[in-house]
Coordinates of C-alpha atoms in Angstrom, one line a residue:
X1 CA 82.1 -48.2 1.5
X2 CA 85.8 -49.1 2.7
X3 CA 87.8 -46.0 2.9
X4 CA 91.6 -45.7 2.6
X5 CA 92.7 -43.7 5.4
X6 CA 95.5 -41.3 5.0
X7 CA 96.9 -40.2 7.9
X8 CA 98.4 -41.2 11.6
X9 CA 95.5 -41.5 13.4
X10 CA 95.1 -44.9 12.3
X11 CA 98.0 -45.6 14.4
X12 CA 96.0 -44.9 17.4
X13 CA 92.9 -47.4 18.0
X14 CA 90.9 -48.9 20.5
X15 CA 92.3 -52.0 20.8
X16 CA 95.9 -51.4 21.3
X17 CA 97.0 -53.3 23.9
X18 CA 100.2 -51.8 24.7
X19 CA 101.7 -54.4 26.4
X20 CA 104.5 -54.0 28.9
X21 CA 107.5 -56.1 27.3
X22 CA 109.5 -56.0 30.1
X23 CA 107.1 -58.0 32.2
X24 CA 107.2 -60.8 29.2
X25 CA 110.8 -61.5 29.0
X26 CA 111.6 -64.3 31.9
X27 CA 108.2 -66.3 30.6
X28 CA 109.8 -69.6 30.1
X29 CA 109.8 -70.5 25.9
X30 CA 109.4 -74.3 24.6
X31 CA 109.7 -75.2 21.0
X32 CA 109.2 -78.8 19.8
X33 CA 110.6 -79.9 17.0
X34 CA 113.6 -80.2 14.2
X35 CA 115.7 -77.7 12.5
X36 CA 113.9 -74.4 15.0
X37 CA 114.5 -71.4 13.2
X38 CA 117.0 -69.0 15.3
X39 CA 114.9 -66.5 17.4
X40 CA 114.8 -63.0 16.7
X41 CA 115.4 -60.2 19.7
X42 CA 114.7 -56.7 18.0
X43 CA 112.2 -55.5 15.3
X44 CA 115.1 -54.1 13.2
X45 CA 117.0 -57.6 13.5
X46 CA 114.8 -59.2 11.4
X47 CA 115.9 -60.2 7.6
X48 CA 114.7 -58.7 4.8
X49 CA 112.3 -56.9 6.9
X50 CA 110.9 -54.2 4.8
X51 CA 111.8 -50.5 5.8
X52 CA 107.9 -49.9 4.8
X53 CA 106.4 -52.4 7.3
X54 CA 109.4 -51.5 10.0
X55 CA 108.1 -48.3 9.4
X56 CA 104.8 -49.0 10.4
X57 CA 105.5 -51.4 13.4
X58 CA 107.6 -48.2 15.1
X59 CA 104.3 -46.1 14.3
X60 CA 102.4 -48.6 16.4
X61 CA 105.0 -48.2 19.0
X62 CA 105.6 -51.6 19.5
X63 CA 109.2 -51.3 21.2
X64 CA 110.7 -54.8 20.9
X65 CA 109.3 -58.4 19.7
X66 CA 107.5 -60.2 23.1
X67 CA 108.3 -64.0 23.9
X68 CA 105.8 -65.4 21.3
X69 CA 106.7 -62.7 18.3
X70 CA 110.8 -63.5 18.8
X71 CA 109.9 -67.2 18.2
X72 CA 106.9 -67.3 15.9
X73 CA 107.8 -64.4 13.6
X74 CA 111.5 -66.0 12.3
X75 CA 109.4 -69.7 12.5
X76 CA 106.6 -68.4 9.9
X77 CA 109.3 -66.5 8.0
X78 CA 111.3 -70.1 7.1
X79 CA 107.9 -71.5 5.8
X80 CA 107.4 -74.3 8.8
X81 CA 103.9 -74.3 9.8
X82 CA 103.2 -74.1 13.7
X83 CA 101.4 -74.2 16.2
X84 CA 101.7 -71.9 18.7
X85 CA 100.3 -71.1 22.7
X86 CA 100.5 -68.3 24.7
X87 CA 98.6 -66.2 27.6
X88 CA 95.9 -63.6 26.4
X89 CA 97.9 -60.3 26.3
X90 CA 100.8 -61.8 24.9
X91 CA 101.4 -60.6 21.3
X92 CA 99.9 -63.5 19.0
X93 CA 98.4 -61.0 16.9
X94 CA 101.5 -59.5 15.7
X95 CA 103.5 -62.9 15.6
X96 CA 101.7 -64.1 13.1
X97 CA 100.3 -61.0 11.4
X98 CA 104.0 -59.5 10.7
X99 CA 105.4 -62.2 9.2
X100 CA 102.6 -63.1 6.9
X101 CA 102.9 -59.2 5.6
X102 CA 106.4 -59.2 5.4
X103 CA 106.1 -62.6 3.0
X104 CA 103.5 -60.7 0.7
X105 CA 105.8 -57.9 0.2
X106 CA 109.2 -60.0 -0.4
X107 CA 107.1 -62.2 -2.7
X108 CA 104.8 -60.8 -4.1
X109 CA 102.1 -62.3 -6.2
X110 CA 99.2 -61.3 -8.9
X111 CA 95.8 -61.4 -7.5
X112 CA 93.3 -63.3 -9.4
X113 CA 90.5 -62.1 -9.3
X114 CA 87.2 -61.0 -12.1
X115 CA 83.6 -59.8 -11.7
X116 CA 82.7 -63.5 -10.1
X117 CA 85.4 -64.4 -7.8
X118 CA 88.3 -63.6 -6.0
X119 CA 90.9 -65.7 -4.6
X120 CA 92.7 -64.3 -1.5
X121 CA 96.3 -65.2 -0.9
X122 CA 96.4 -65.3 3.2
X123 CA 93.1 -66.8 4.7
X124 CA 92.9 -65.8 8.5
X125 CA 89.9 -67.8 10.0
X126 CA 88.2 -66.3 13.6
X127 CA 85.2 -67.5 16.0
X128 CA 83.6 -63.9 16.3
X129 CA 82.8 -60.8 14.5
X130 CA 84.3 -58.5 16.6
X131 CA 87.8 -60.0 16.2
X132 CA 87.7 -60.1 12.8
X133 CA 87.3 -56.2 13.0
X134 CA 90.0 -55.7 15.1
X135 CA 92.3 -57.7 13.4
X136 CA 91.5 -55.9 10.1
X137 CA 92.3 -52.8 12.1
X138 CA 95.8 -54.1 12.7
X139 CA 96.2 -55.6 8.6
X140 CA 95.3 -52.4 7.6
X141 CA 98.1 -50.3 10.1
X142 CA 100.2 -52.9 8.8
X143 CA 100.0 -52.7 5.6
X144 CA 99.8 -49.0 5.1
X145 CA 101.3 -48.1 1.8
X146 CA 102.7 -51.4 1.0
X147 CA 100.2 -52.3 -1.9
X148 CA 98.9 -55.3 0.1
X149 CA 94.8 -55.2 0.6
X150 CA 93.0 -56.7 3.0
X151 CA 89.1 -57.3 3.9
X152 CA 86.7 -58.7 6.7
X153 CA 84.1 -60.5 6.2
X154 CA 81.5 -61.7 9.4
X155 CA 77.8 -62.0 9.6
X156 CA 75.5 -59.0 10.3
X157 CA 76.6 -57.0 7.2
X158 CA 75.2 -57.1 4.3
X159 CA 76.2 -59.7 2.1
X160 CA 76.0 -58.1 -1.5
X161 CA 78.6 -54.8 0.1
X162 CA 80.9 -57.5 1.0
X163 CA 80.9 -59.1 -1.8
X164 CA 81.3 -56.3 -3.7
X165 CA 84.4 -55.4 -1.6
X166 CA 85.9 -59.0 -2.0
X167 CA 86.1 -58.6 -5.6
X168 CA 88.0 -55.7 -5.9
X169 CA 90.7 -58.0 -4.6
X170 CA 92.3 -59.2 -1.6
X171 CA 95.2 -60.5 -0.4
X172 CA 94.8 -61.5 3.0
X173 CA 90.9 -62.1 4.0
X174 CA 90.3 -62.6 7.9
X175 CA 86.5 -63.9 8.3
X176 CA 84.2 -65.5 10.2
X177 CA 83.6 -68.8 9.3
X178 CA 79.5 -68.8 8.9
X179 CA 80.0 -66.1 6.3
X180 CA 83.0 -67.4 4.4
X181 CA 81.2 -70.7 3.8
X182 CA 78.4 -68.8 2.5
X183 CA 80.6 -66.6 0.1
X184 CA 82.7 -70.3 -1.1
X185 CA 79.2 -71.6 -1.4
X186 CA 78.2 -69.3 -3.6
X187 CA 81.6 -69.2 -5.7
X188 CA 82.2 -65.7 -4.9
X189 CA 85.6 -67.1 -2.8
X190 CA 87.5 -70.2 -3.7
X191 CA 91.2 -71.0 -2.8
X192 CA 93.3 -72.4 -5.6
X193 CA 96.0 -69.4 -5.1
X194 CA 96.1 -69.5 -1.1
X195 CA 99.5 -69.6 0.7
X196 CA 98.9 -69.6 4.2
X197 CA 96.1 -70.7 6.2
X198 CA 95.3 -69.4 9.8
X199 CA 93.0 -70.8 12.5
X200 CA 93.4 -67.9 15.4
X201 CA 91.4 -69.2 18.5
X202 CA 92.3 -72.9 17.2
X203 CA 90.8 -74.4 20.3
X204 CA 87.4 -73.0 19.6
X205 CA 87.9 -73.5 16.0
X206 CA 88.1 -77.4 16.3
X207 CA 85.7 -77.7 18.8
X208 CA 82.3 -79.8 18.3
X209 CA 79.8 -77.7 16.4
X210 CA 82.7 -75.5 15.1
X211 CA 85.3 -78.4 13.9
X212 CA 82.5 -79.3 10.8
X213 CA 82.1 -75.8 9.0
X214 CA 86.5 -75.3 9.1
X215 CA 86.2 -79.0 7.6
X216 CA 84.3 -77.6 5.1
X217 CA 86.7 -75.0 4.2
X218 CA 90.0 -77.2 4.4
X219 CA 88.5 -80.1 2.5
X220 CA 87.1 -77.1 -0.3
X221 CA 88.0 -79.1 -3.5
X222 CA 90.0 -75.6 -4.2
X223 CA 92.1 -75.5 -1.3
X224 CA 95.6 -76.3 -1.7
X225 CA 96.7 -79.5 0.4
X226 CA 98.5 -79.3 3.4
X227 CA 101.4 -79.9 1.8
X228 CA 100.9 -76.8 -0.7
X229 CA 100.3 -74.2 1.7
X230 CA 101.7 -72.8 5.4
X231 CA 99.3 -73.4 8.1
X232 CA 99.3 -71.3 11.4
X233 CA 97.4 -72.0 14.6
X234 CA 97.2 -69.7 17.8
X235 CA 95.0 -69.4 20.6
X236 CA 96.0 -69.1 24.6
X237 CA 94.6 -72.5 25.5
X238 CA 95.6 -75.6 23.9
X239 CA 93.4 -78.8 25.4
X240 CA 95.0 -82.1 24.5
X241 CA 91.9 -82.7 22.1
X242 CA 92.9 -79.4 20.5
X243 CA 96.3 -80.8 19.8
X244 CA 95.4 -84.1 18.4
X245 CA 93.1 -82.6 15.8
X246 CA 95.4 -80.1 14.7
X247 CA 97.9 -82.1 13.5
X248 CA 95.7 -83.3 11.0
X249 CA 95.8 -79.8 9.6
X250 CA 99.6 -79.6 9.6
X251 CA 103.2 -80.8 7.9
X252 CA 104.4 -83.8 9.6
X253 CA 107.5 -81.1 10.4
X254 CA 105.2 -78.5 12.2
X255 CA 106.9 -77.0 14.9
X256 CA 105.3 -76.6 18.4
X257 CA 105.3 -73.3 20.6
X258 CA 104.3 -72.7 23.8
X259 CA 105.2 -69.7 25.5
X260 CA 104.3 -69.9 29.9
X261 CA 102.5 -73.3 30.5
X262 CA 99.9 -74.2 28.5
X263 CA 96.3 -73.0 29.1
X264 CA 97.5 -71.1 32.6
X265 CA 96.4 -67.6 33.6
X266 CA 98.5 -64.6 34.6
X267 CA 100.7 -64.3 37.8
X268 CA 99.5 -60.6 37.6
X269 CA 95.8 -61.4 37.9
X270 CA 94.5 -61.5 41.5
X271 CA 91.6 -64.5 41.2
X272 CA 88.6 -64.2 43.9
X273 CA 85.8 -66.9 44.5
X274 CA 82.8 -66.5 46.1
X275 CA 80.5 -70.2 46.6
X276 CA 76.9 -68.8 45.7
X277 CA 73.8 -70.1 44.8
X278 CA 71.7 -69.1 41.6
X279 CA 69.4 -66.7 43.9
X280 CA 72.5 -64.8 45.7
X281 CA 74.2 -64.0 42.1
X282 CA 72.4 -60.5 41.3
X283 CA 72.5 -59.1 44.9
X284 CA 76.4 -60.1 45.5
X285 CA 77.1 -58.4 41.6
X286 CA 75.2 -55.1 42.9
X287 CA 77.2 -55.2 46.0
X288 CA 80.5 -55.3 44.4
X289 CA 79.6 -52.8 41.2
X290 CA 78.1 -50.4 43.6
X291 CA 81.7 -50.3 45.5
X292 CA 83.8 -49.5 42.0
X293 CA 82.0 -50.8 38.3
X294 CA 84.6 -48.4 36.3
X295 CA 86.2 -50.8 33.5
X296 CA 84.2 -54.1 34.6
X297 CA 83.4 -57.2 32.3
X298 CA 80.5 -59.3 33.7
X299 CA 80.3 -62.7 32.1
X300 CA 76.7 -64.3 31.5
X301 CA 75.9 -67.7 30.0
X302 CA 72.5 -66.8 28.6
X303 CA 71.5 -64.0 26.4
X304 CA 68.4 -63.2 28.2
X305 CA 70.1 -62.7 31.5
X306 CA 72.4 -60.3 29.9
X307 CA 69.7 -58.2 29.2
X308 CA 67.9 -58.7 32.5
X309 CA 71.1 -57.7 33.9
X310 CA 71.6 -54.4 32.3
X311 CA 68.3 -53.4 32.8
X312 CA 68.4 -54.2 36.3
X313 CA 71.9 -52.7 36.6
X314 CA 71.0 -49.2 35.4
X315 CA 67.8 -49.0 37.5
X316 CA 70.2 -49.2 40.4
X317 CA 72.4 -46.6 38.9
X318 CA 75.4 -48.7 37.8
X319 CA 75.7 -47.3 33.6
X320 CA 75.7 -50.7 31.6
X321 CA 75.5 -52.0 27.9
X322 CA 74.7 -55.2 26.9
X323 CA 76.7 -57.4 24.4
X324 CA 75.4 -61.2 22.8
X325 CA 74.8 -63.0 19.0
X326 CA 70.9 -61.7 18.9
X327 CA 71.9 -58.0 19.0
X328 CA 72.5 -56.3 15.4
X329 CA 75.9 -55.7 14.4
X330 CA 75.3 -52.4 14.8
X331 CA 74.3 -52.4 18.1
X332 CA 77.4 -54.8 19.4
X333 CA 79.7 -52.2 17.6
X334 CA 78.2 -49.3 19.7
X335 CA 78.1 -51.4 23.2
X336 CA 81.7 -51.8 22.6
X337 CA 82.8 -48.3 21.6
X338 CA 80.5 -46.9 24.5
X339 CA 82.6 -49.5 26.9
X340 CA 86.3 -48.6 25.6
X341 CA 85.2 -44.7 25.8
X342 CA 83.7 -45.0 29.0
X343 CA 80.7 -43.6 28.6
X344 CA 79.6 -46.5 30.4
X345 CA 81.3 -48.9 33.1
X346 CA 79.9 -52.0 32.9
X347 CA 80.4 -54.5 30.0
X348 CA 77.3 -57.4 30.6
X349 CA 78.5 -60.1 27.6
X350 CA 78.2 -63.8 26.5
X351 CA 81.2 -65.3 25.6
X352 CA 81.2 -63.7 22.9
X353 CA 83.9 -61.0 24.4
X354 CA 86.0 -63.5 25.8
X355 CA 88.2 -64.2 22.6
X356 CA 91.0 -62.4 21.4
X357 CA 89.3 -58.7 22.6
X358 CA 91.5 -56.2 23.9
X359 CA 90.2 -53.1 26.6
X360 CA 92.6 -51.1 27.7
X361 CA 89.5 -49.7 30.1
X362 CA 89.1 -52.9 31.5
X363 CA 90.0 -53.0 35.4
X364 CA 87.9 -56.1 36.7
X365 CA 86.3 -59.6 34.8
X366 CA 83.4 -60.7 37.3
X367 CA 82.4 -64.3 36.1
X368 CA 78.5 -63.9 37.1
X369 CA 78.0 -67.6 35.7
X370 CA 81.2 -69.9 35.7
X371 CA 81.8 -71.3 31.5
X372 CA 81.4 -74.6 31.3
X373 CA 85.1 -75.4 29.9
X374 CA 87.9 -74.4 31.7
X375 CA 89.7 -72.6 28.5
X376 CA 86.8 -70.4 28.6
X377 CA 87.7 -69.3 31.6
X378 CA 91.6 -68.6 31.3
X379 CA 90.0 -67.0 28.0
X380 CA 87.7 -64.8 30.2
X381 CA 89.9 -63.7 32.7
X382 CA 92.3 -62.2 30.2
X383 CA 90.7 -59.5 29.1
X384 CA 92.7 -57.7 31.5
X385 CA 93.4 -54.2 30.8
X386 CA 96.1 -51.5 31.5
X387 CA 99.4 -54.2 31.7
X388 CA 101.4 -51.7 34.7
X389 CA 98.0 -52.4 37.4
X390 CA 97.2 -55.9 38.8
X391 CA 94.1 -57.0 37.1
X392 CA 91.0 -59.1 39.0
X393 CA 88.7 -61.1 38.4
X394 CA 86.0 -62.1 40.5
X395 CA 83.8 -65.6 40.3
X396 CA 80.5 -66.5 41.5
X397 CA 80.4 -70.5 42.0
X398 CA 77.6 -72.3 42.0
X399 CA 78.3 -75.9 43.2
X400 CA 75.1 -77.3 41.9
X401 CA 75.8 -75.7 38.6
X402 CA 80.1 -76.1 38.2
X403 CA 80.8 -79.3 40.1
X404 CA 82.6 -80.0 36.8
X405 CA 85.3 -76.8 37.2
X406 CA 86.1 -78.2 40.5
X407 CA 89.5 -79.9 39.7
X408 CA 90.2 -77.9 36.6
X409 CA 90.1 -74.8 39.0
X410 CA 92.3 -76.3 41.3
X411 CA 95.2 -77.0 39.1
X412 CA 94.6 -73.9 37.3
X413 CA 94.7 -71.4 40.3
X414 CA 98.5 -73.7 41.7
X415 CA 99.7 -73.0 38.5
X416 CA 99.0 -68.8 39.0
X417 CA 100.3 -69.2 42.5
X418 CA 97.0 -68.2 43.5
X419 CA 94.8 -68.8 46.8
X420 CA 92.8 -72.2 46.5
X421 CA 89.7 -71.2 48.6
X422 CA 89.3 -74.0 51.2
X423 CA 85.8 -74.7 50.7
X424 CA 87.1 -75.5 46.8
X425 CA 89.3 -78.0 48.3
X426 CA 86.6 -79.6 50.5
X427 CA 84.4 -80.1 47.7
X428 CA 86.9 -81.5 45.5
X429 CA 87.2 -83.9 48.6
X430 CA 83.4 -84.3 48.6
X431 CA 83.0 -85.7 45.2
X432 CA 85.5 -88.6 46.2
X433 CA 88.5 -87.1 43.8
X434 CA 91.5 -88.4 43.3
X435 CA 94.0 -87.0 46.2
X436 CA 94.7 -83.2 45.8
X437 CA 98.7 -83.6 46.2
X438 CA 98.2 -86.3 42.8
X439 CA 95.9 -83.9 41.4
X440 CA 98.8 -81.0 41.7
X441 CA 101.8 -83.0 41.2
X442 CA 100.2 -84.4 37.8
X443 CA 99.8 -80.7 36.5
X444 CA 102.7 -78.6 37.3
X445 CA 105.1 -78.1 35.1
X446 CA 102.7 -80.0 32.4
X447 CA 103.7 -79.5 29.1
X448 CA 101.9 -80.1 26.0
X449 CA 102.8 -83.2 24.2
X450 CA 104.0 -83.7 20.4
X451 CA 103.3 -86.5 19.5
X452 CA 103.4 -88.5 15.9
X453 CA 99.9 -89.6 14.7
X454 CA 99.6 -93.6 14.7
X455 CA 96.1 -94.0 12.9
X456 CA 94.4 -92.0 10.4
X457 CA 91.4 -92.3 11.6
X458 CA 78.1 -72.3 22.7
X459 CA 75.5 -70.5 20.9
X460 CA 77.1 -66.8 20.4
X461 CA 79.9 -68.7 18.2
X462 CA 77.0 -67.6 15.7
X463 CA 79.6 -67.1 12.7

């Protein structure tokens, strides 16, 4: 059962990111749109901020509002819906998560709810279970002793506990989207009294497999219309496709945020290549690992060579856990907590730990197999960990295997200001590209468009 904790310790988690503000401050902001709500530059500056919830953002230590939290926090606040981009790391969390509290408190409404259904006020929508619980774990530091309730719902827990949670009442729900349809489904959630809608990890949210279930959800025949409700949509990469689709989701006045350039990595992350076959992978891994595995991420496309890879890696003496969709929930909880305690070094995950996760232990992402979309990569490469160090991460390409990263790579590594390995370049050159200088010049300073619409026309996502 949920417990109600009532003391400061909840203040200090596994997951807080701490990030270094100063270091965020010259990231260049663009907003697109009419009427853009006046920026806030401190905490305090805020209106009508609560002195309960100020309260508990100086408990969480959070010194002054980052890049994406001075623009997104007063743009939510106003009632505009937006969509909003910025590097892993940044602060999305908060800059939508604040606001949303702070409109619950200011405004509060009675929660409908009986012995059949409940019907949350603030639906936050995520692509994996282990986000949802660490964004619960910020609601709920949040929202501590402000009367609002929150609850997470995700697959691999019971079903009947959760829904006995649920209706007790809640006013912001974050879940995972195979379980929410099940619990709408079953009538247990519907959504006549929601007032704000997020989609965190948008770009995963509307992608393929993913975009049919949220269709489900927003065309519920109990979910307000776009017009009835405020809609929020964050992730750190924004693909054009991404963009088109969410404006079907959105007020014709949405506003349009993008903090850095769009779908770039970190300056501060060093980015090494290696060109490898399939059959050089495991002994290259050992070689690095053996040299210093403290705080390393190793990214895997298939579940069964996670496990392979753990087993092999603590026969050689290298402590790892393993972390994928066919593991119980209990089991991925304990992988992680051994991780961020560092009882062990060496994370071995699908991409199921690429989204949203935050280690403060991590010191090195090692991209074992390369993803096959480049957002999965920016995605992957930011789970960087203490903010003051340079992070690295460390790629194995095969060319027979990620012929199709070739260009994407390119642009992404000129935008970092990083080293484009030359044997990169020749095989961009190889596969009869278009010429690198056009390939550059057509990326930098590329900024996402906004555009009016004319017409009206992976397997660990298991959620």
């Amino acid at each position: 059962m949920e417990q109600y904790i009532d003391d400061e310790s909840i203040f200090d988690d596994a997951f807080n990111s701490n990030i270094k503000f100063e270091k965020c401050n010259d990231t260049e902001v663009k907003v697109n749109g009419k009427n853009i709500p006046e920026a806030v530059k401190q905490f305090v500056s805020i209106k009508n901020i609560p002195k309960i919830l100020l309260s508990n953002i100086r408990k969480k230590k959070f010194m002054r509002p980052t890049p994406i939290q001075k623009y997104s926090i007063p743009i939510i606040l106003s009632g505009r819906d937006l969509m909003a981009t910025a590097q892993t790391g940044s602060g999305k969390t908060i800059a939508f998560i604040l606001p949303i509290i702070q409109k619950l408190i200011i405004d509060p409404v009675t929660l409908v709810k009986d012995r059949n259904h409940c019907e949350p006020q603030v639906i936050i929508i995520v692509p994996t279970r282990e986000l949802a619980v660490q964004m619960k774990m910020t609601i709920t530091k949040l929202t501590r002793n402000t009367g609002i309730f929150s609850f997470a719902c995700y697959g691999g827990i019971k079903a009947t506990y959760q829904k006995s949670q649920i209706l007790r009442g809640c006013h912001i729900l974050v879940a995972t989207i195979g379980r929410l349809n099940s619990f709408v489904q079953n009538g247990v959630i519907t959504f006549s009294s929601v007032r704000i809608l997020v989609l965190n990890e948008v770009d995963r949210m509307l992608y393929d497999d993913m975009k049919s279930k949220i269709d489900c959800i927003l065309n519920h025949f109990t979910m307000p219309p776009v017009m009835n409700r405020q809609t929020i949509m964050m992730s750190a990469t924004l693909p054009d496709k991404t963009q088109h689709l969410a404006q079907f989701y959105l007020k014709k006045d949405y506003l349009l945020l993008a903090v850095g350039i769009v779908s770039s990595t970190s300056i501060n992350i060093k980015q090494t290549f290696y060109l490898v076959n399939k059959f050089e992978k495991r002994d290259m891994l050992t070689t690095i690992l053996k040299k210093d595995s403290a705080g390393t991420i190793v990214f895997v496309k298939r579940k069964w060579v996670v496990d392979y890879l753990v087993t092999y890696l603590n026969k050689n003496n290298i402590p790892s856990v393993a972390l994928h969709g066919n593991h119980l929930q209990h089991h991925r909880k304990i992988a992680l907590s051994n991780f961020h305690d560092k009882k062990t070094n060496v994370l071995v995950a699908t991409d199921l730990a690429s989204r949203g996760l935050d280690f403060k232990c991590v010191n090195h992402v090692i991209n074992f197999d390369m993803p096959p979309r480049i957002e999965e990569y920016v995605q992957r490469i930011g789970r960087k960990g203490k903010p003051e160090t340079q992070a690295i991460s460390t790629s194995f390409f095969d060319p027979n295997e990620d012929h199709s990263l070739v260009v994407p790579l390119i642009k992404t590594l000129a935008l970092a200001n990083q080293e484009i390995p030359n044997w990169l370049v020749k095989l961009r050159h190889d596969a009869n590209y278009n010429d690198a200088n056009d390939v550059l010049d057509q990326f930098v300073g590329l900024y996402i468009s906004h555009k009016p619409i004319l017409d009206n026309s992976n397997d660990d996502y298991e959620e």
